[in-house]
Amino acid sequence: MAASDGPSPTGQANNLHLVTAAASSASPVPNSNAAPNSQTPGHPSFRSLGVPCTNCVAFSIECKIPTPKRKKSRRASKDSDSERADSTQEKSPIVEAPPAFDPRNPTAFNSQDGTPNAHLSEAQAAEEVTTSNTYTQFMKPKFARAPIKEAGRVAYLGESSNLSLLVHDRHGTTDVVHYPLPENIRGTRARLTELDNVEIDILHQRGAFLLPPRVLCDELIDAYFKWVAPVVPVINRSRFMRRYRDSKNPPSLLLLQAMLLAGSRVCTNPQLMDANGSTTPAAMTFYKRAKALYDANYEDDRVTIVQALILMGWYWEGPEDVTKNVFYWSRVATIVAQGSGMHRSVEGSQLSRADKRLWKRIWWTLFTRDRSVAVALGRPVHINTDDSDVEMVCQDDFNEDEEGHPAEYPPDPLHVLFFLEYVKLCEIMGIVLSQQYSVASKARRQSAMDLTSSDMYLANWLQNCPKEVYWERSRHHFWSALLHSNY
């Protein structure tokens, strides 16, 4: 199941109904990396989902009749993304002297012959000074106990870090590993790597700022929370839906495109299907949009990035592709999560109660993806449980109440039970992989006791499985069947 595109409630459907809205009709490139207001979910005028023909999607080009190519030319080089970039550099103006720094101007980073610009402007020099002084913020009084106002802006300092030792020595704290990022560090988009006009143009050409019509978008989001979220409960639904309906404070575009990708895998709307009833072309469109935003560092909230990376694993081009599948994206998500300290207990941190619950769900979701993908694809596991001290996820962690915002969507008890039992089953998967299928197990002599212990773990799990998710033919339902199939 882990290597698949997620649970699908029904079979394939009928014909493809293309929504005719070409990406080339997008608005002119703005001077900001924010999505146009008309593209936000709360805005009444949603742009249509342009699903190009399969060939154009496969070759990442604009869906239009191309000009016949008889020889290589500068005009013909626009048929691929890499050649389009070369064409842009060929047309760059000739610069006689080092230009003044402008983060929106791509030529500011390069000299005439393509050599990186070695001259620092005043803005760059000031930025370097700010960066060099960043770590001194961690040594300010009471910094270790400062409240964490933004869960996506958390610095993690493990016990072996030299900086962690300095902070502990100064303040006498030995149990803190999560710290709020200093205010002068505002993330990727606020630094010198801010998107330039070329990158913004690429995002427009990829359709990254385009969203489906509102009705279709709503259906995809509903399908996501109904069929995908129970397997990967990484999003606080009540919090997300508040922003989804707010045109002034919409959700992350990266996260939204990733959710539409996952939702398209389980949605049965004919608008998303080709002539064979497959939603793969639509899923590829959403995948390319989300990946373009991720590659451009469009999002700087670390929790949001982890959530989106997990969901991007719902697209898989094929077994020959090792960089665009669930194994790859779940590993990247784990790395980003560990960089923020999600593998460590946050009970003693200054995160809010709601964020603590969400972090636990995210980490145990990563754990289940790690184990189930390893079993399904025959790959090594990535997460070492000896490096983590996150408490076991429990029913209370699905409570999404926040101060001043009671949960609008109470958790489904069946979905909660499914995930709790799925986590236990994935723990057993890890034991079986280590004892029976690891390289080390082949080197040592396998004993009958290893097999017996694995059987006992599985038998104990089945015996204690709650009846609500215990599969029986007489009372079959999807979630108990899915759990039993993993067993």
XYZ file of C-alpha atoms in Angstrom:
487
model
C 0.000 0.000 0.000
C 2.827 2.375 0.901
C 4.319 2.286 -2.550
C 0.992 2.865 -4.196
C -0.776 6.128 -4.765
C -2.967 5.705 -1.695
C -6.357 4.115 -1.118
C -8.870 4.475 -3.901
C -12.541 4.194 -2.979
C -13.724 3.102 -6.424
C -12.480 1.794 -9.720
C -11.483 3.827 -12.746
C -14.102 5.970 -14.452
C -14.918 7.044 -17.969
C -13.907 9.829 -20.340
C -11.542 12.765 -20.106
C -13.187 16.160 -20.053
C -10.453 18.697 -20.546
C -10.909 22.124 -19.060
C -9.629 24.545 -21.655
C -7.432 27.010 -19.843
C -3.871 27.254 -21.152
C -1.083 28.249 -18.825
C -0.001 30.797 -21.391
C -3.047 32.884 -20.525
C -1.723 33.506 -17.018
C -1.319 37.052 -15.872
C 1.980 38.889 -16.532
C 4.909 38.049 -14.307
C 4.486 40.041 -11.102
C 7.208 41.782 -9.179
C 6.506 39.548 -6.190
C 6.692 35.827 -5.591
C 3.235 35.765 -4.042
C 0.503 34.073 -6.014
C -1.919 36.445 -7.766
C -4.952 37.267 -5.635
C -7.267 35.732 -8.195
C -5.543 32.402 -7.676
C -6.142 32.099 -3.943
C -8.734 29.550 -2.799
C -10.875 32.191 -1.132
C -11.180 34.337 -4.214
C -14.447 34.010 -6.171
C -12.815 33.920 -9.599
C -10.815 30.695 -9.692
C -8.738 29.971 -12.756
C -9.447 26.706 -14.533
C -7.282 23.621 -14.293
C -5.458 23.319 -17.614
C -4.793 19.653 -18.288
C -2.587 19.539 -21.413
C -2.250 16.544 -23.705
C -0.186 13.624 -22.432
C 2.793 14.263 -24.726
C 3.100 17.891 -23.703
C 2.933 16.909 -20.035
C 5.530 14.198 -20.517
C 7.977 16.587 -22.196
C 7.213 19.541 -19.904
C 6.335 21.942 -22.725
C 3.503 24.348 -23.375
C 0.543 22.605 -24.999
C 0.451 24.176 -28.472
C 1.286 23.234 -32.026
C 5.089 23.581 -32.269
C 6.958 25.203 -35.147
C 8.634 22.505 -37.308
C 12.331 22.291 -36.552
C 14.716 21.854 -39.479
C 17.845 22.953 -37.726
C 18.951 24.048 -34.312
C 18.248 27.682 -33.659
C 17.787 30.003 -30.739
C 14.031 29.987 -31.325
C 13.814 26.215 -31.426
C 15.799 25.873 -28.226
C 12.720 26.949 -26.250
C 11.217 23.461 -26.562
C 12.870 22.223 -23.364
C 13.311 23.741 -19.917
C 17.107 23.469 -19.948
C 17.412 24.941 -23.444
C 15.000 27.703 -22.487
C 17.369 28.677 -19.696
C 20.293 28.722 -22.157
C 18.305 30.974 -24.486
C 17.654 33.394 -21.643
C 21.364 33.698 -20.896
C 22.202 34.222 -24.575
C 19.904 37.227 -24.655
C 21.259 38.745 -21.450
C 22.654 42.249 -22.004
C 26.416 42.669 -22.214
C 27.752 44.065 -18.944
C 30.971 46.059 -19.037
C 31.340 46.460 -15.266
C 30.076 44.517 -12.220
C 26.376 45.408 -11.902
C 24.722 46.755 -8.812
C 23.102 43.942 -6.877
C 19.441 43.351 -7.627
C 18.028 40.039 -6.340
C 15.305 40.203 -9.010
C 17.863 40.449 -11.821
C 19.357 37.038 -12.727
C 22.404 38.664 -14.361
C 23.355 40.130 -10.968
C 24.666 36.726 -9.939
C 26.752 36.122 -13.077
C 29.413 37.834 -15.147
C 29.323 38.066 -18.946
C 31.004 34.674 -19.493
C 28.911 32.887 -16.869
C 31.411 33.108 -14.019
C 29.658 33.831 -10.694
C 29.922 37.452 -9.636
C 32.568 37.769 -6.891
C 31.732 41.372 -5.967
C 29.722 42.059 -2.826
C 27.270 44.895 -2.824
C 26.396 46.836 0.315
C 23.243 44.761 0.683
C 25.215 41.521 0.439
C 27.825 42.696 2.921
C 25.119 43.690 5.391
C 23.472 40.312 4.930
C 26.724 38.505 5.688
C 27.139 40.484 8.896
C 23.589 39.618 9.928
C 24.142 35.941 9.186
C 27.437 35.797 11.076
C 25.751 37.273 14.151
C 22.767 34.943 14.014
C 24.121 32.254 16.332
C 24.867 34.810 19.022
C 21.095 35.228 19.348
C 20.951 31.738 20.855
C 23.071 32.905 23.792
C 20.795 35.726 24.848
C 19.295 35.393 28.344
C 16.155 33.254 28.526
C 16.389 32.412 24.817
C 16.213 28.692 25.536
C 12.827 29.180 27.218
C 11.447 31.749 24.776
C 7.955 30.921 23.468
C 7.792 29.434 19.974
C 5.152 31.495 18.181
C 5.622 29.901 14.745
C 5.913 26.109 14.613
C 7.425 26.337 11.139
C 10.333 28.444 12.400
C 12.044 26.157 14.886
C 15.782 25.566 15.201
C 16.927 22.181 16.456
C 20.186 21.801 18.362
C 21.061 18.230 19.282
C 22.997 17.462 22.449
C 26.240 16.827 20.548
C 26.160 20.268 18.914
C 28.878 22.627 20.151
C 26.419 25.501 20.091
C 24.035 23.465 22.208
C 26.786 23.009 24.790
C 27.353 26.771 24.905
C 23.665 27.482 25.400
C 23.404 24.868 28.145
C 26.485 26.169 29.949
C 25.219 29.744 29.907
C 21.655 29.083 31.006
C 21.975 25.812 32.863
C 19.408 24.114 30.623
C 20.035 20.546 29.586
C 16.635 19.429 28.365
C 15.931 21.920 25.584
C 16.617 21.025 21.940
C 13.968 23.158 20.175
C 14.502 26.908 19.890
C 12.644 29.696 18.081
C 14.559 31.053 15.119
C 15.819 34.594 15.772
C 13.651 37.366 14.362
C 16.381 38.511 11.950
C 16.156 35.176 10.150
C 13.000 35.353 8.120
C 13.489 32.348 5.877
C 14.508 31.676 2.287
C 12.163 34.121 0.593
C 13.412 37.067 2.648
C 17.102 36.462 1.939
C 19.396 36.986 -1.038
C 18.175 33.795 -2.671
C 14.784 35.445 -3.214
C 13.128 34.449 -6.469
C 14.163 36.494 -9.495
C 12.037 37.267 -12.530
C 13.305 34.234 -14.449
C 12.270 31.890 -11.631
C 8.879 33.573 -11.349
C 8.448 33.190 -15.112
C 9.295 29.478 -14.875
C 6.683 29.053 -12.150
C 4.113 30.725 -14.397
C 5.051 28.490 -17.316
C 4.696 25.456 -15.060
C 1.256 26.687 -14.049
C 2.310 26.751 -10.395
C -0.027 29.669 -9.653
C -3.027 28.035 -11.358
C -5.763 26.284 -9.407
C -8.832 24.322 -10.514
C -12.312 25.881 -10.557
C -13.625 26.298 -7.032
C -16.133 23.447 -7.247
C -13.507 20.978 -8.476
C -10.977 22.218 -5.932
C -13.490 21.682 -3.116
C -14.138 18.151 -4.351
C -10.432 17.337 -4.437
C -9.917 18.656 -0.900
C -12.890 16.644 0.365
C -11.522 13.512 -1.333
C -8.138 14.134 0.266
C -9.501 14.347 3.802
C -11.813 11.369 3.265
C -9.379 8.887 1.708
C -5.788 10.129 2.119
C -5.674 11.961 5.464
C -6.511 8.851 7.541
C -3.326 7.209 6.211
C -1.166 10.345 6.527
C -2.799 12.567 9.209
C -0.278 15.386 8.831
C -2.655 18.347 8.441
C -4.796 20.041 11.056
C -8.030 20.086 9.055
C -9.797 22.772 11.091
C -6.810 25.121 10.805
C -6.379 24.439 7.107
C -10.057 24.983 6.261
C -10.114 28.340 8.087
C -7.384 29.573 5.773
C -8.842 27.801 2.742
C -11.961 29.931 3.072
C -10.030 33.133 3.845
C -9.047 35.094 0.727
C -6.861 37.435 2.826
C -4.895 34.644 4.494
C -4.975 31.637 2.123
C -3.090 28.394 2.811
C 0.368 27.700 1.466
C 0.279 27.320 -2.314
C 2.865 24.530 -2.135
C 0.767 22.594 0.370
C -2.427 23.200 -1.579
C -0.950 21.884 -4.841
C 0.378 18.818 -2.999
C -3.043 18.172 -1.463
C -4.673 18.485 -4.894
C -2.149 15.949 -6.201
C -3.020 13.448 -3.471
C -6.725 14.176 -3.791
C -6.642 13.616 -7.556
C -5.523 10.027 -6.931
C -8.778 9.190 -5.155
C -11.234 11.614 -6.736
C -13.704 10.206 -9.264
C -14.651 13.450 -11.011
C -14.678 12.780 -14.805
C -12.950 16.132 -15.408
C -9.763 14.575 -14.026
C -9.864 11.381 -16.094
C -8.497 10.490 -19.502
C -10.135 8.184 -22.029
C -9.059 5.147 -20.011
C -10.489 6.478 -16.774
C -7.052 7.251 -15.330
C -6.302 10.375 -13.299
C -2.555 10.107 -13.942
C -2.360 13.089 -16.382
C -4.144 15.335 -13.864
C -1.978 14.034 -11.020
C 1.138 14.751 -13.106
C -0.040 18.328 -13.625
C -0.454 18.914 -9.892
C 2.831 17.154 -9.201
C 4.772 19.381 -11.598
C 3.196 22.483 -10.064
C 4.063 21.418 -6.521
C 7.585 20.338 -7.484
C 8.234 23.640 -9.265
C 7.269 25.540 -6.114
C 9.430 23.276 -3.957
C 12.446 23.524 -6.273
C 12.129 27.329 -6.274
C 12.167 27.453 -2.435
C 8.818 29.202 -2.647
C 7.810 28.076 0.843
C 9.902 28.713 3.965
C 7.674 27.261 6.703
C 9.400 23.998 7.616
C 6.293 22.205 8.862
C 4.477 23.076 5.641
C 7.416 21.807 3.587
C 7.382 18.461 5.405
C 3.620 18.124 4.907
C 3.918 18.864 1.188
C 6.867 16.491 0.691
C 4.943 13.614 2.239
C 2.014 14.207 -0.113
C 4.221 14.551 -3.198
C 4.944 10.838 -2.813
C 1.430 10.204 -4.127
C 2.828 10.582 -7.653
C 5.036 7.869 -9.097
C 6.214 7.732 -12.704
C 7.340 4.118 -12.588
C 9.721 1.599 -10.970
C 12.658 2.810 -13.080
C 12.440 6.304 -11.566
C 14.225 6.656 -8.228
C 13.891 10.436 -7.814
C 10.149 10.912 -8.294
C 8.557 8.236 -6.148
C 7.271 7.701 -2.626
C 10.634 6.327 -1.437
C 12.468 9.476 -2.512
C 9.965 12.029 -1.215
C 9.382 10.303 2.123
C 13.147 10.305 2.697
C 13.445 13.994 1.845
C 10.532 14.753 4.167
C 12.245 12.846 6.978
C 15.472 14.797 6.497
C 13.664 18.139 6.661
C 11.683 16.966 9.709
C 14.834 15.895 11.528
C 16.393 19.261 10.708
C 13.596 20.878 12.718
C 13.797 18.307 15.506
C 10.532 16.507 14.824
C 12.222 13.244 15.814
C 12.625 14.553 19.349
C 9.995 14.923 22.044
C 8.379 18.363 22.113
C 6.521 17.893 25.401
C 9.024 20.134 27.188
C 9.234 22.660 24.347
C 7.505 26.024 24.056
C 5.287 24.927 21.167
C 1.537 25.310 21.588
C -0.521 22.269 22.616
C -2.050 22.041 19.128
C 1.369 22.130 17.448
C 2.748 19.486 19.807
C -0.083 17.155 18.807
C 0.436 17.857 15.113
C 4.204 17.294 15.318
C 3.660 13.881 16.888
C 1.233 12.906 14.128
C 3.668 14.089 11.462
C 6.589 12.168 12.941
C 4.683 8.904 13.330
C 3.338 9.336 9.805
C 6.921 9.581 8.575
C 7.701 6.436 10.566
C 4.846 4.506 8.931
C 5.880 5.681 5.476
C 9.465 4.672 6.167
C 8.607 1.125 7.258
C 5.806 0.410 4.795
C 7.761 1.741 1.801
C 10.793 -0.319 2.833
C 8.641 -3.460 2.901
C 6.819 -2.706 -0.345
C 9.897 -1.765 -2.395
C 12.542 -3.857 -0.663
C 14.510 -0.760 0.368
C 16.429 -0.124 3.606
C 14.714 1.753 6.407
C 15.772 5.326 7.062
C 14.519 6.113 10.569
C 16.532 4.691 13.461
C 14.248 4.499 16.504
C 17.307 4.845 18.781
C 17.621 8.447 17.573
C 14.042 9.371 18.454
C 12.267 9.897 21.767
C 8.880 11.051 20.459
C 6.088 9.638 22.590
C 3.762 7.118 20.978
C 0.886 8.796 19.146
C -2.455 8.519 20.950
C -6.105 9.463 20.492
C -5.619 12.851 22.179
C -3.168 13.844 19.447
C -6.072 13.965 16.991
C -7.822 16.641 19.040
C -7.515 19.805 16.911
C -8.909 22.303 19.400
C -6.898 25.512 19.600
C -7.149 28.466 21.929
C -10.028 30.550 20.633
C -10.729 28.073 17.837
C -12.648 24.917 18.772
C -12.189 22.120 16.257
C -14.643 22.506 13.377
C -13.999 18.942 12.224
C -13.893 16.459 15.120
C -11.750 13.393 14.418
C -13.430 10.291 13.038
C -12.950 7.551 15.700
C -12.576 4.901 12.999
C -9.821 6.842 11.251
C -8.026 7.400 14.558
C -8.143 3.705 15.459
C -6.928 2.780 11.994
C -3.834 4.970 12.254
C -2.979 3.923 15.818
C -3.081 0.256 14.831
C -1.218 0.992 11.606
C 1.648 2.515 13.602
C 1.863 -0.620 15.777
C 1.884 -2.796 12.679
C 4.682 -0.704 11.153
C 6.745 -1.193 14.306
C 6.473 -4.939 13.754
C 7.424 -4.426 10.089
C 10.671 -2.844 11.264
C 11.447 -5.781 13.535
C 10.765 -8.318 10.791
C 12.897 -6.361 8.307
C 15.798 -6.230 10.763
C 15.623 -9.888 11.782
C 14.761 -11.507 8.465
C 15.687 -9.252 5.540
C 18.555 -6.961 6.516
C 22.080 -7.498 5.168
C 23.303 -8.049 8.717
C 20.726 -10.823 9.255
C 22.113 -12.696 6.261
C 25.619 -12.492 7.650
C 24.646 -13.924 11.007
C 23.030 -17.243 11.566
C 19.282 -16.972 11.618
C 17.725 -18.734 14.555
C 14.314 -20.228 14.958
C 13.823 -17.838 17.875
C 13.849 -14.843 15.499
C 11.064 -16.364 13.432
C 9.131 -17.261 16.542
C 9.388 -13.772 17.985
C 8.187 -12.216 14.720
C 5.217 -14.574 14.672
C 4.440 -13.745 18.288
C 4.492 -10.005 17.615
C 2.065 -10.388 14.738
C -0.203 -12.766 16.643
C -0.295 -10.392 19.607
C -1.191 -7.473 17.349
C -4.024 -9.387 15.738
C -5.357 -10.602 19.071
C -5.466 -7.082 20.517
C -6.712 -5.317 17.397
C -9.898 -3.348 18.259
C -13.007 -4.876 16.787
C -13.836 -1.617 14.969
C -10.846 -2.153 12.660
C -10.622 -5.934 12.896
C -11.466 -7.303 9.477
C -14.097 -9.979 9.140
C -15.878 -11.019 5.984
C -19.262 -10.625 7.633
C -18.679 -6.937 8.455
C -16.265 -5.798 5.797
C -15.320 -2.121 5.479
C -12.492 -0.348 3.694
C -10.269 0.660 6.625
C -10.275 -2.736 8.349
C -9.551 -4.375 4.982
C -6.657 -2.009 4.318
C -5.203 -2.665 7.755
C -5.572 -6.432 7.328
C -3.905 -6.310 3.907
C -0.822 -4.784 5.553
C -0.924 -7.476 8.213
